[in-house]
Amino acid sequence: MQAPAKSLSYSVFMTDGTGEIRVNVEKSNAEVACRFLEKGGIIYFEETPFFISKSDREFLLSLKQNKADHTKNIAYRPAQDRVTGLSKGKVEDTVRLHRIMADFHKQVYRFLENFLPPYSEGWKADFATFRAIEEHGRKMRLRARNDLLHVDSFATRPVYGDRILRTFLNVNPSQKRVWQTTDTFEQLLKTFSNQISEPGPFKSNKNKNSLIRALAQKMGFKLSGESSYDEWMMNFHNFLKENAEFQEKCRKDRWEFPANSSWIVFTDMVSHAVLSGRYALEQTFIVSQDSLVLPQKAPLNLLRKTYGLNA
Ligand code: SIN
Ligand code: FE
């Protein structure tokens, strides 16, 4: 049995254009929070529920990330208990960063277990990241750019219709992290479904070739034909980033996350772009489609409905 969630207040920013911003929602009912998230809300904590000591924060702000193009962020991989992406430097730095990121991972895990218990039944902890590079003016190839509006999809780690839930903490003591959002996945699908070919049958290869898949993931390369859901989502992610007219003309909301705030969001439903900011910690969970409170809002089921697919 899960312990009942302690009372804790948070705000919800709806990103579907309804203009709805609810402040001070009392966290008494986990299902209410799940419903907000699955409809395209960002749950926002003005003061983060996660603790990073002052000296660890100062240490994080002193770190240099490996600048290679494929290294988008410094990452902690919980399954392998390993940190990647830090520039070569002192061994003590690597050890300290590892300790901080493993601890952040554990804190988010424990917090979400209590805050969103329906999801913890069948979730998988994905990477935690440290985002040490200033996002404003960051040079990236177009499809990797964070400042263009998109919904998330992973190139090398298929989710087969499970959901991408991300928890952020702005550890920068003086600078906000600024996001922009436009319509939700649900709305974008309505707008663009006739411009994109329908997905192939959603046969799940989830339990097949797991050794080959695990190896491919470890090496960081993509297995094609593995998941038509993930292929469609990746194409959609690219389509949005490459669509200059959409990027320029779409409705936009701006969200500012100040120092020491946290926010939780399904980034496969909430479109987003980060316009500026530096030094954020983030933890991703892959939430099983079986544990959703509003399964009809899951991108997989929206795609099934839109294209009349039974599989
Ligand atoms: C992204 O997922 O596109 C980036 C979000 C962020 O780093 O704030
Ligand atoms: Fe993203």
mmCIF file of C-alpha atoms and ligand atoms in Angstrom:
data_model
loop_
_atom_site.group_PDB
_atom_site.id
_atom_site.type_symbol
_atom_site.label_atom_id
_atom_site.label_comp_id
_atom_site.label_asym_id
_atom_site.label_seq_id
_atom_site.Cartn_x
_atom_site.Cartn_y
_atom_site.Cartn_z
ATOM 1 C CA MET A 1 0.000 0.000 0.000
ATOM 2 C CA GLN A 2 1.227 3.492 -0.847
ATOM 3 C CA ALA A 3 1.279 6.034 1.958
ATOM 4 C CA PRO A 4 -1.374 8.698 1.328
ATOM 5 C CA ALA A 5 0.046 11.793 -0.329
ATOM 6 C CA LYS A 6 0.888 14.563 2.122
ATOM 7 C CA SER A 7 -0.786 17.904 1.565
ATOM 8 C CA LEU A 8 1.296 20.092 -0.690
ATOM 9 C CA SER A 9 0.166 22.911 -2.886
ATOM 10 C CA TYR A 10 1.125 23.466 -6.481
ATOM 11 C CA SER A 11 -0.047 25.399 -9.531
ATOM 12 C CA VAL A 12 -1.213 24.069 -12.873
ATOM 13 C CA PHE A 13 -0.569 25.840 -16.147
ATOM 14 C CA MET A 14 -2.831 24.459 -18.885
ATOM 15 C CA THR A 15 -1.137 24.653 -22.280
ATOM 16 C CA ASP A 16 -4.181 24.002 -24.469
ATOM 17 C CA GLY A 17 -4.976 27.683 -24.984
ATOM 18 C CA THR A 18 -7.894 27.744 -22.558
ATOM 19 C CA GLY A 19 -6.020 30.410 -20.609
ATOM 20 C CA GLU A 20 -6.592 28.308 -17.534
ATOM 21 C CA ILE A 21 -3.999 28.751 -14.807
ATOM 22 C CA ARG A 22 -4.924 27.243 -11.467
ATOM 23 C CA VAL A 23 -2.932 28.411 -8.533
ATOM 24 C CA ASN A 24 -2.646 26.617 -5.215
ATOM 25 C CA VAL A 25 -4.231 23.298 -6.020
ATOM 26 C CA GLU A 26 -4.126 21.268 -2.819
ATOM 27 C CA LYS A 27 -2.424 17.956 -3.409
ATOM 28 C CA SER A 28 -4.974 15.737 -1.733
ATOM 29 C CA ASN A 29 -5.953 13.618 -4.697
ATOM 30 C CA ALA A 30 -3.330 12.040 -6.935
ATOM 31 C CA GLU A 31 -5.883 11.287 -9.624
ATOM 32 C CA VAL A 32 -6.624 15.001 -10.017
ATOM 33 C CA ALA A 33 -2.919 15.696 -10.577
ATOM 34 C CA CYS A 34 -2.654 12.849 -13.109
ATOM 35 C CA ARG A 35 -5.672 14.194 -14.958
ATOM 36 C CA PHE A 36 -4.137 17.677 -15.190
ATOM 37 C CA LEU A 37 -0.894 16.221 -16.532
ATOM 38 C CA GLU A 38 -2.540 13.928 -19.074
ATOM 39 C CA LYS A 39 -4.728 16.760 -20.442
ATOM 40 C CA GLY A 40 -1.625 18.888 -21.103
ATOM 41 C CA GLY A 41 -1.011 20.701 -17.850
ATOM 42 C CA ILE A 42 2.329 21.644 -16.361
ATOM 43 C CA ILE A 43 2.401 21.088 -12.597
ATOM 44 C CA TYR A 44 4.530 23.837 -11.106
ATOM 45 C CA PHE A 45 6.129 24.109 -7.650
ATOM 46 C CA GLU A 46 7.294 27.608 -6.868
ATOM 47 C CA GLU A 47 9.656 26.062 -4.348
ATOM 48 C CA THR A 48 11.138 22.739 -5.399
ATOM 49 C CA PRO A 49 10.361 19.684 -3.274
ATOM 50 C CA PHE A 50 13.934 18.456 -3.962
ATOM 51 C CA PHE A 51 16.959 19.295 -1.859
ATOM 52 C CA ILE A 52 20.390 20.066 -3.313
ATOM 53 C CA SER A 53 22.841 21.541 -0.798
ATOM 54 C CA LYS A 54 24.343 24.974 -1.383
ATOM 55 C CA SER A 55 27.822 23.561 -1.963
ATOM 56 C CA ASP A 56 26.500 20.931 -4.407
ATOM 57 C CA ARG A 57 24.672 23.679 -6.321
ATOM 58 C CA GLU A 58 27.862 25.717 -6.511
ATOM 59 C CA PHE A 59 29.713 22.644 -7.713
ATOM 60 C CA LEU A 60 27.088 22.000 -10.441
ATOM 61 C CA LEU A 61 27.403 25.584 -11.657
ATOM 62 C CA SER A 62 31.159 25.137 -12.038
ATOM 63 C CA LEU A 63 30.928 22.086 -14.339
ATOM 64 C CA LYS A 64 31.745 21.942 -18.040
ATOM 65 C CA GLN A 65 29.716 19.760 -20.347
ATOM 66 C CA ASN A 66 31.332 17.833 -23.204
ATOM 67 C CA LYS A 67 30.635 20.046 -26.263
ATOM 68 C CA ALA A 68 30.337 17.212 -28.824
ATOM 69 C CA ASP A 69 27.140 17.592 -30.840
ATOM 70 C CA HIS A 70 25.757 14.182 -29.852
ATOM 71 C CA THR A 71 26.090 15.046 -26.152
ATOM 72 C CA LYS A 72 22.950 17.075 -25.596
ATOM 73 C CA ASN A 73 23.187 16.947 -21.803
ATOM 74 C CA ILE A 74 25.159 15.413 -18.984
ATOM 75 C CA ALA A 75 23.189 12.250 -18.152
ATOM 76 C CA TYR A 76 22.835 9.801 -15.285
ATOM 77 C CA ARG A 77 21.645 6.341 -16.328
ATOM 78 C CA PRO A 78 19.973 4.727 -13.309
ATOM 79 C CA ALA A 79 19.894 1.214 -14.812
ATOM 80 C CA GLN A 80 23.685 1.249 -15.194
ATOM 81 C CA ASP A 81 24.369 3.675 -12.328
ATOM 82 C CA ARG A 82 26.611 5.646 -14.697
ATOM 83 C CA VAL A 83 27.191 9.313 -15.643
ATOM 84 C CA THR A 84 27.946 10.364 -19.254
ATOM 85 C CA GLY A 85 28.690 13.647 -21.037
ATOM 86 C CA LEU A 86 30.990 15.390 -18.563
ATOM 87 C CA SER A 87 34.159 16.954 -20.040
ATOM 88 C CA LYS A 88 37.312 15.136 -19.052
ATOM 89 C CA GLY A 89 38.577 16.549 -15.793
ATOM 90 C CA LYS A 90 39.295 15.628 -12.245
ATOM 91 C CA VAL A 91 38.189 12.188 -11.034
ATOM 92 C CA GLU A 92 36.782 13.760 -7.839
ATOM 93 C CA ASP A 93 34.433 15.861 -9.991
ATOM 94 C CA THR A 94 33.041 12.784 -11.734
ATOM 95 C CA VAL A 95 32.546 11.030 -8.402
ATOM 96 C CA ARG A 96 30.807 14.051 -6.894
ATOM 97 C CA LEU A 97 28.563 14.606 -9.916
ATOM 98 C CA HIS A 98 27.626 10.923 -9.855
ATOM 99 C CA ARG A 99 26.652 11.185 -6.190
ATOM 100 C CA ILE A 100 24.541 14.329 -6.770
ATOM 101 C CA MET A 101 22.720 12.931 -9.803
ATOM 102 C CA ALA A 102 22.064 9.517 -8.252
ATOM 103 C CA ASP A 103 20.647 11.314 -5.214
ATOM 104 C CA PHE A 104 18.465 13.608 -7.372
ATOM 105 C CA HIS A 105 17.187 10.521 -9.208
ATOM 106 C CA LYS A 106 16.251 8.872 -5.887
ATOM 107 C CA GLN A 107 14.558 12.001 -4.567
ATOM 108 C CA VAL A 108 12.380 12.377 -7.679
ATOM 109 C CA TYR A 109 11.573 8.654 -7.612
ATOM 110 C CA ARG A 110 10.410 8.788 -3.987
ATOM 111 C CA PHE A 111 8.524 12.038 -4.452
ATOM 112 C CA LEU A 112 6.583 10.848 -7.518
ATOM 113 C CA GLU A 113 5.834 7.503 -5.885
ATOM 114 C CA ASN A 114 3.857 9.477 -3.323
ATOM 115 C CA PHE A 115 2.627 12.334 -5.449
ATOM 116 C CA LEU A 116 1.465 10.329 -8.491
ATOM 117 C CA PRO A 117 1.006 6.774 -7.128
ATOM 118 C CA PRO A 118 -1.054 5.478 -10.088
ATOM 119 C CA TYR A 119 2.049 5.810 -12.303
ATOM 120 C CA SER A 120 4.576 4.115 -10.057
ATOM 121 C CA GLU A 121 2.947 0.703 -10.575
ATOM 122 C CA GLY A 122 4.387 0.216 -14.031
ATOM 123 C CA TRP A 123 6.891 2.952 -14.766
ATOM 124 C CA LYS A 124 10.524 2.757 -15.778
ATOM 125 C CA ALA A 125 13.090 5.291 -14.606
ATOM 126 C CA ASP A 126 14.852 6.665 -17.659
ATOM 127 C CA PHE A 127 17.839 9.051 -17.604
ATOM 128 C CA ALA A 128 18.303 11.990 -15.287
ATOM 129 C CA THR A 129 20.041 14.923 -17.002
ATOM 130 C CA PHE A 130 21.970 18.018 -16.055
ATOM 131 C CA ARG A 131 21.488 20.821 -18.579
ATOM 132 C CA ALA A 132 24.590 22.941 -18.180
ATOM 133 C CA ILE A 133 24.615 24.864 -21.472
ATOM 134 C CA GLU A 134 22.843 28.220 -22.017
ATOM 135 C CA GLU A 135 19.863 27.450 -24.264
ATOM 136 C CA HIS A 136 19.583 30.963 -25.734
ATOM 137 C CA GLY A 137 21.440 30.939 -29.059
ATOM 138 C CA ARG A 138 22.684 27.368 -28.547
ATOM 139 C CA LYS A 139 24.088 25.950 -31.777
ATOM 140 C CA MET A 140 22.498 22.597 -32.636
ATOM 141 C CA ARG A 141 21.413 20.810 -35.801
ATOM 142 C CA LEU A 142 17.815 21.784 -36.599
ATOM 143 C CA ARG A 143 16.209 18.506 -35.486
ATOM 144 C CA ALA A 144 18.086 18.619 -32.173
ATOM 145 C CA ARG A 145 17.287 22.266 -31.407
ATOM 146 C CA ASN A 146 15.525 22.836 -28.099
ATOM 147 C CA ASP A 147 14.288 26.327 -29.003
ATOM 148 C CA LEU A 148 11.867 25.089 -31.702
ATOM 149 C CA LEU A 149 8.398 23.948 -30.631
ATOM 150 C CA HIS A 150 7.990 20.156 -30.593
ATOM 151 C CA VAL A 151 6.655 17.171 -28.679
ATOM 152 C CA ASP A 152 9.267 14.724 -27.409
ATOM 153 C CA SER A 153 10.242 11.441 -28.999
ATOM 154 C CA PHE A 154 13.400 9.425 -28.348
ATOM 155 C CA ALA A 155 15.607 8.458 -31.279
ATOM 156 C CA THR A 156 17.263 5.486 -29.601
ATOM 157 C CA ARG A 157 14.895 4.381 -26.814
ATOM 158 C CA PRO A 158 11.457 3.356 -28.165
ATOM 159 C CA VAL A 159 8.525 3.709 -25.740
ATOM 160 C CA TYR A 160 5.864 1.755 -27.750
ATOM 161 C CA GLY A 161 3.059 4.123 -26.712
ATOM 162 C CA ASP A 162 4.136 4.473 -23.092
ATOM 163 C CA ARG A 163 4.454 8.083 -21.934
ATOM 164 C CA ILE A 164 7.349 10.500 -21.375
ATOM 165 C CA LEU A 165 7.001 12.190 -17.977
ATOM 166 C CA ARG A 166 9.673 14.745 -17.052
ATOM 167 C CA THR A 167 10.449 16.490 -13.775
ATOM 168 C CA PHE A 168 12.685 19.598 -13.802
ATOM 169 C CA LEU A 169 14.519 21.643 -11.193
ATOM 170 C CA ASN A 170 16.054 25.012 -12.055
ATOM 171 C CA VAL A 171 19.275 25.035 -10.009
ATOM 172 C CA ASN A 172 20.412 28.386 -11.420
ATOM 173 C CA PRO A 173 20.365 30.835 -8.480
ATOM 174 C CA SER A 174 19.781 33.933 -10.600
ATOM 175 C CA GLN A 175 18.350 33.049 -14.006
ATOM 176 C CA LYS A 176 14.882 31.832 -15.005
ATOM 177 C CA ARG A 177 14.395 28.945 -17.404
ATOM 178 C CA VAL A 178 11.987 30.213 -20.067
ATOM 179 C CA TRP A 179 9.685 27.904 -22.012
ATOM 180 C CA GLN A 180 7.240 28.496 -24.804
ATOM 181 C CA THR A 181 4.326 26.164 -25.557
ATOM 182 C CA THR A 182 1.694 26.032 -28.277
ATOM 183 C CA ASP A 183 -1.231 23.609 -28.788
ATOM 184 C CA THR A 184 -1.117 20.183 -27.167
ATOM 185 C CA PHE A 185 -0.365 17.000 -29.116
ATOM 186 C CA GLU A 186 -4.103 16.347 -29.278
ATOM 187 C CA GLN A 187 -4.738 19.718 -30.953
ATOM 188 C CA LEU A 188 -1.670 19.531 -33.209
ATOM 189 C CA LEU A 189 -2.760 16.111 -34.439
ATOM 190 C CA LYS A 190 -6.131 17.566 -35.476
ATOM 191 C CA THR A 191 -4.379 20.377 -37.348
ATOM 192 C CA PHE A 192 -1.753 18.313 -39.136
ATOM 193 C CA SER A 193 -3.042 14.716 -39.441
ATOM 194 C CA ASN A 194 -3.905 15.142 -43.120
ATOM 195 C CA GLN A 195 -0.373 16.387 -43.891
ATOM 196 C CA ILE A 196 1.327 13.331 -42.407
ATOM 197 C CA SER A 197 0.978 9.737 -43.495
ATOM 198 C CA GLU A 198 -0.724 7.398 -41.085
ATOM 199 C CA PRO A 199 1.377 5.165 -38.868
ATOM 200 C CA GLY A 200 2.005 1.524 -39.694
ATOM 201 C CA PRO A 201 0.243 -1.105 -37.564
ATOM 202 C CA PHE A 202 1.085 -0.712 -33.897
ATOM 203 C CA LYS A 203 2.388 -4.200 -33.350
ATOM 204 C CA SER A 204 4.303 -4.203 -30.132
ATOM 205 C CA ASN A 205 7.780 -5.665 -30.209
ATOM 206 C CA LYS A 206 8.176 -4.779 -26.588
ATOM 207 C CA ASN A 207 9.121 -8.253 -25.442
ATOM 208 C CA LYS A 208 10.937 -9.393 -28.555
ATOM 209 C CA ASN A 209 14.637 -9.219 -29.347
ATOM 210 C CA SER A 210 15.234 -7.712 -25.961
ATOM 211 C CA LEU A 211 18.919 -8.648 -26.011
ATOM 212 C CA ILE A 212 19.472 -6.964 -29.379
ATOM 213 C CA ARG A 213 17.409 -3.972 -28.268
ATOM 214 C CA ALA A 214 19.304 -3.645 -24.996
ATOM 215 C CA LEU A 215 22.596 -3.764 -26.880
ATOM 216 C CA ALA A 216 21.437 -1.165 -29.442
ATOM 217 C CA GLN A 217 20.306 1.146 -26.634
ATOM 218 C CA LYS A 218 23.565 0.741 -24.782
ATOM 219 C CA MET A 219 25.527 1.604 -27.925
ATOM 220 C CA GLY A 220 23.147 4.512 -28.653
ATOM 221 C CA PHE A 221 22.025 3.464 -32.133
ATOM 222 C CA LYS A 222 18.588 3.071 -33.572
ATOM 223 C CA LEU A 223 16.850 -0.161 -34.554
ATOM 224 C CA SER A 224 14.584 0.555 -37.500
ATOM 225 C CA GLY A 225 11.214 -1.210 -37.836
ATOM 226 C CA GLU A 226 11.190 -1.670 -34.073
ATOM 227 C CA SER A 227 8.124 0.442 -33.225
ATOM 228 C CA SER A 228 5.809 2.160 -35.706
ATOM 229 C CA TYR A 229 4.499 4.344 -32.849
ATOM 230 C CA ASP A 230 7.978 5.724 -32.117
ATOM 231 C CA GLU A 231 8.747 6.155 -35.820
ATOM 232 C CA TRP A 232 5.564 8.198 -36.298
ATOM 233 C CA MET A 233 6.255 10.319 -33.208
ATOM 234 C CA MET A 234 9.829 10.997 -34.341
ATOM 235 C CA ASN A 235 8.580 12.022 -37.808
ATOM 236 C CA PHE A 236 6.054 14.328 -36.172
ATOM 237 C CA HIS A 237 8.746 15.849 -33.948
ATOM 238 C CA ASN A 238 10.857 16.532 -37.058
ATOM 239 C CA PHE A 239 7.856 17.797 -39.051
ATOM 240 C CA LEU A 240 7.069 20.394 -36.370
ATOM 241 C CA LYS A 241 10.673 21.590 -36.065
ATOM 242 C CA GLU A 242 11.082 21.823 -39.841
ATOM 243 C CA ASN A 243 7.777 23.675 -40.353
ATOM 244 C CA ALA A 244 8.914 27.309 -40.403
ATOM 245 C CA GLU A 245 5.419 28.686 -40.949
ATOM 246 C CA PHE A 246 4.070 26.800 -37.931
ATOM 247 C CA GLN A 247 7.009 27.879 -35.775
ATOM 248 C CA GLU A 248 6.475 31.496 -36.699
ATOM 249 C CA LYS A 249 2.696 31.822 -36.751
ATOM 250 C CA CYS A 250 1.317 29.397 -34.168
ATOM 251 C CA ARG A 251 -0.312 30.571 -30.935
ATOM 252 C CA LYS A 252 2.274 30.802 -28.177
ATOM 253 C CA ASP A 253 2.307 30.868 -24.390
ATOM 254 C CA ARG A 254 5.392 31.773 -22.403
ATOM 255 C CA TRP A 255 6.254 30.196 -19.032
ATOM 256 C CA GLU A 256 9.042 31.368 -16.768
ATOM 257 C CA PHE A 257 10.470 28.973 -14.187
ATOM 258 C CA PRO A 258 12.473 30.942 -11.624
ATOM 259 C CA ALA A 259 15.447 29.873 -9.544
ATOM 260 C CA ASN A 260 14.730 26.887 -7.300
ATOM 261 C CA SER A 261 11.354 26.039 -8.876
ATOM 262 C CA SER A 262 10.305 22.612 -10.203
ATOM 263 C CA TRP A 263 7.809 21.491 -12.818
ATOM 264 C CA ILE A 264 6.381 18.162 -14.011
ATOM 265 C CA VAL A 265 5.052 17.584 -17.517
ATOM 266 C CA PHE A 266 4.225 14.917 -20.114
ATOM 267 C CA THR A 267 6.443 16.224 -22.916
ATOM 268 C CA ASP A 268 4.831 13.927 -25.501
ATOM 269 C CA MET A 269 1.521 15.798 -24.927
ATOM 270 C CA VAL A 270 2.723 19.318 -24.063
ATOM 271 C CA SER A 271 4.500 20.989 -26.976
ATOM 272 C CA HIS A 272 7.469 22.976 -25.756
ATOM 273 C CA ALA A 273 10.587 24.946 -26.646
ATOM 274 C CA VAL A 274 13.167 26.249 -24.191
ATOM 275 C CA LEU A 275 14.096 29.815 -25.088
ATOM 276 C CA SER A 276 16.703 30.538 -22.446
ATOM 277 C CA GLY A 277 18.138 29.238 -19.226
ATOM 278 C CA ARG A 278 21.101 27.291 -17.983
ATOM 279 C CA TYR A 279 21.678 24.716 -15.240
ATOM 280 C CA ALA A 280 18.578 22.560 -14.851
ATOM 281 C CA LEU A 281 18.316 19.067 -13.440
ATOM 282 C CA GLU A 282 15.730 16.769 -14.991
ATOM 283 C CA GLN A 283 14.507 13.201 -14.444
ATOM 284 C CA THR A 284 12.489 11.245 -17.021
ATOM 285 C CA PHE A 285 10.092 8.390 -16.291
ATOM 286 C CA ILE A 286 8.478 6.203 -18.921
ATOM 287 C CA VAL A 287 4.932 5.731 -17.656
ATOM 288 C CA SER A 288 3.113 2.590 -18.764
ATOM 289 C CA GLN A 289 -0.012 3.187 -20.887
ATOM 290 C CA ASP A 290 -1.812 0.735 -18.553
ATOM 291 C CA SER A 291 -1.496 3.097 -15.592
ATOM 292 C CA LEU A 292 -2.919 6.230 -17.242
ATOM 293 C CA VAL A 293 -5.955 7.904 -15.712
ATOM 294 C CA LEU A 294 -7.117 9.282 -19.084
ATOM 295 C CA PRO A 295 -5.917 6.642 -21.594
ATOM 296 C CA GLN A 296 -8.057 8.250 -24.304
ATOM 297 C CA LYS A 297 -5.662 11.256 -24.182
ATOM 298 C CA ALA A 298 -2.540 9.161 -24.761
ATOM 299 C CA PRO A 299 -0.913 9.967 -28.136
ATOM 300 C CA LEU A 300 -1.109 6.259 -29.113
ATOM 301 C CA ASN A 301 -4.897 6.201 -28.636
ATOM 302 C CA LEU A 302 -5.354 9.625 -30.255
ATOM 303 C CA LEU A 303 -3.470 8.291 -33.287
ATOM 304 C CA ARG A 304 -5.647 5.145 -33.351
ATOM 305 C CA LYS A 305 -8.791 7.288 -33.266
ATOM 306 C CA THR A 306 -7.594 9.848 -35.805
ATOM 307 C CA TYR A 307 -6.487 7.314 -38.403
ATOM 308 C CA GLY A 308 -9.181 4.702 -37.631
ATOM 309 C CA LEU A 309 -6.684 2.025 -36.607
ATOM 310 C CA ASN A 310 -7.723 -1.018 -34.619
ATOM 311 C CA ALA A 311 -4.274 -2.308 -33.780
HETATM 312 C C1 SIN B 1 13.298 19.920 -24.315
HETATM 313 O O1 SIN B 1 12.865 18.857 -23.865
HETATM 314 O O2 SIN B 1 13.033 20.197 -25.467
HETATM 315 C C2 SIN B 1 14.165 20.839 -23.475
HETATM 316 C C3 SIN B 1 13.513 21.288 -22.238
HETATM 317 C C4 SIN B 1 14.490 21.966 -21.291
HETATM 318 O O3 SIN B 1 15.668 21.595 -21.285
HETATM 319 O O4 SIN B 1 14.076 22.854 -20.533
HETATM 320 FE FE FE B 2 11.771 18.371 -25.778
#
